[in-house]
Structures are given as C-alpha cells and as structure tokens.
C-alpha cells in the first residue's frame, strides 16, 4: 500500500513539473495585469517547486523501502502472484479464535440435529 502511495505521489509531482515546464507561463502571463498577483504567483510557484523536490525524494524513498516482494510461481500455474484461496482477513484470525468458532459451529449443528430428531 505504501509503495502505491509513493508511486502516486511521484506521478503527481511529475504532472506538476510537466505543467510547470509547459503550461505555467500562460498562467503567470495572465496575471501581469496586476503586479501584486503576478508576484504572489511567482512566489507561490517557487515555494511549491522547492517542496515538490522534497516530496519526490520521499516518494522515491517510500517506493524503495516498500518494494513489493515477487513470488515465483511453479511452472504451469495460472494463479496470480499473491493470490490465495483465503481472504487476508481470514488468514489474520488467530488459531485459537478460529478453533473456538469451529467448535461453536459444531455445537450448533449438533443442537439442531438433536432438535430435528
């Protein structure tokens, strides 16, 4: 999950830089009617540009640290990597809780069999 967040932030920073390089000139040129707004826009873009460098660095760091593990599949296997028959939530249930719930299910089934007979 953190890898995907890092990748998303890196894509957003790249989109910002593309806009900065290709489209921000028209934006700033439109503000030159009032010098205050033009100065404010230039200052804001300068600050956001510097912040975007830090954000890009952190996004790359998150992607490197949280790199997803690759699992090797046996030959002829059609399953997707990381796919399991059990949902992740079921796998996280402690064994004693799972055993206890199975015991309750067996008790309930036995009770219904007794009532039905």
Short mmCIF file of C-alpha atoms in Angstrom, two decimals:
data_model
loop_
_atom_site.label_atom_id
_atom_site.label_comp_id
_atom_site.label_asym_id
_atom_site.label_seq_id
_atom_site.Cartn_x
_atom_site.Cartn_y
_atom_site.Cartn_z
CA UNK A 1 0.00 0.00 0.00
CA UNK A 2 2.81 2.41 0.85
CA UNK A 3 4.50 1.56 -2.45
CA UNK A 4 1.36 2.59 -4.34
CA UNK A 5 1.10 5.82 -2.34
CA UNK A 6 4.71 6.63 -3.16
CA UNK A 7 4.13 5.86 -6.82
CA UNK A 8 1.02 8.08 -6.86
CA UNK A 9 2.89 10.97 -5.26
CA UNK A 10 5.72 10.58 -7.77
CA UNK A 11 3.23 10.69 -10.65
CA UNK A 12 1.57 13.80 -9.18
CA UNK A 13 4.94 15.54 -8.83
CA UNK A 14 5.77 14.60 -12.44
CA UNK A 15 2.43 16.04 -13.62
CA UNK A 16 3.13 19.23 -11.66
CA UNK A 17 6.59 19.53 -13.24
CA UNK A 18 5.16 18.97 -16.72
CA UNK A 19 2.61 21.69 -16.09
CA UNK A 20 5.33 23.93 -14.68
CA UNK A 21 7.51 23.44 -17.75
CA UNK A 22 4.77 23.54 -20.39
CA UNK A 23 1.77 25.49 -19.12
CA UNK A 24 2.61 27.78 -16.23
CA UNK A 25 3.95 30.58 -18.48
CA UNK A 26 0.44 31.32 -19.77
CA UNK A 27 -0.87 31.28 -16.21
CA UNK A 28 1.71 33.80 -14.99
CA UNK A 29 1.43 35.96 -18.12
CA UNK A 30 -2.29 36.29 -17.48
CA UNK A 31 -1.57 37.71 -14.05
CA UNK A 32 0.71 40.55 -15.21
CA UNK A 33 -2.22 42.98 -15.34
CA UNK A 34 -1.80 43.36 -11.59
CA UNK A 35 1.79 43.17 -10.36
CA UNK A 36 0.80 42.02 -6.89
CA UNK A 37 -0.90 38.87 -8.18
CA UNK A 38 1.97 38.14 -10.57
CA UNK A 39 4.49 38.45 -7.72
CA UNK A 40 2.33 36.27 -5.47
CA UNK A 41 2.00 33.62 -8.20
CA UNK A 42 5.76 33.59 -8.86
CA UNK A 43 6.49 33.30 -5.14
CA UNK A 44 3.90 30.51 -4.72
CA UNK A 45 5.25 28.56 -7.70
CA UNK A 46 8.80 28.93 -6.38
CA UNK A 47 7.83 27.59 -2.95
CA UNK A 48 5.76 24.73 -4.37
CA UNK A 49 8.61 23.85 -6.74
CA UNK A 50 11.05 23.51 -3.85
CA UNK A 51 8.54 21.50 -1.81
CA UNK A 52 7.91 19.20 -4.78
CA UNK A 53 11.59 18.22 -4.81
CA UNK A 54 11.31 17.02 -1.20
CA UNK A 55 8.03 15.23 -1.90
CA UNK A 56 9.57 13.48 -4.91
CA UNK A 57 12.52 12.37 -2.78
CA UNK A 58 10.20 10.99 -0.08
CA UNK A 59 8.07 9.22 -2.71
CA UNK A 60 11.14 7.52 -4.16
CA UNK A 61 12.25 6.56 -0.64
CA UNK A 62 8.82 5.02 0.09
CA UNK A 63 8.94 3.10 -3.18
CA UNK A 64 12.42 1.71 -2.50
CA UNK A 65 11.73 0.77 1.13
CA UNK A 66 8.29 -0.75 0.49
CA UNK A 67 9.07 -2.57 -2.73
CA UNK A 68 6.56 -5.43 -3.19
CA UNK A 69 8.02 -8.91 -2.98
CA UNK A 70 7.93 -11.01 -6.13
CA UNK A 71 6.79 -14.56 -5.68
CA UNK A 72 7.92 -17.29 -8.02
CA UNK A 73 5.09 -19.42 -9.44
CA UNK A 74 5.51 -23.07 -10.28
CA UNK A 75 5.62 -23.89 -13.99
CA UNK A 76 2.16 -24.21 -15.50
CA UNK A 77 0.46 -22.33 -12.66
CA UNK A 78 -2.26 -19.93 -13.75
CA UNK A 79 -2.76 -18.27 -10.35
CA UNK A 80 -1.86 -14.64 -9.89
CA UNK A 81 1.08 -13.81 -7.62
CA UNK A 82 -0.07 -13.17 -4.07
CA UNK A 83 -3.49 -14.66 -4.66
CA UNK A 84 -4.75 -17.08 -2.04
CA UNK A 85 -7.87 -19.15 -1.54
CA UNK A 86 -8.45 -17.45 1.81
CA UNK A 87 -9.17 -13.78 2.23
CA UNK A 88 -6.45 -11.85 4.08
CA UNK A 89 -8.85 -11.17 6.96
CA UNK A 90 -9.48 -14.87 7.50
CA UNK A 91 -5.75 -15.61 7.48
CA UNK A 92 -5.21 -13.00 10.21
CA UNK A 93 -7.62 -14.66 12.66
CA UNK A 94 -5.64 -16.29 15.48
CA UNK A 95 -5.75 -20.10 15.52
CA UNK A 96 -7.47 -20.37 18.92
CA UNK A 97 -10.22 -18.00 17.79
CA UNK A 98 -10.69 -19.97 14.57
CA UNK A 99 -10.77 -23.26 16.53
CA UNK A 100 -13.25 -21.81 19.00
CA UNK A 101 -15.58 -20.64 16.24
CA UNK A 102 -15.40 -24.08 14.62
CA UNK A 103 -16.29 -25.65 17.98
CA UNK A 104 -19.29 -23.33 18.30
CA UNK A 105 -20.39 -24.21 14.79
CA UNK A 106 -20.14 -27.92 15.59
CA UNK A 107 -22.14 -27.41 18.83
CA UNK A 108 -24.84 -25.52 16.97
CA UNK A 109 -25.03 -28.21 14.28
CA UNK A 110 -25.28 -30.90 16.96
CA UNK A 111 -28.05 -28.97 18.72
CA UNK A 112 -30.05 -28.65 15.50
CA UNK A 113 -29.58 -32.35 14.75
CA UNK A 114 -30.88 -33.18 18.26
CA UNK A 115 -33.87 -30.90 17.82
CA UNK A 116 -34.64 -32.32 14.39
CA UNK A 117 -34.59 -35.92 15.60
#
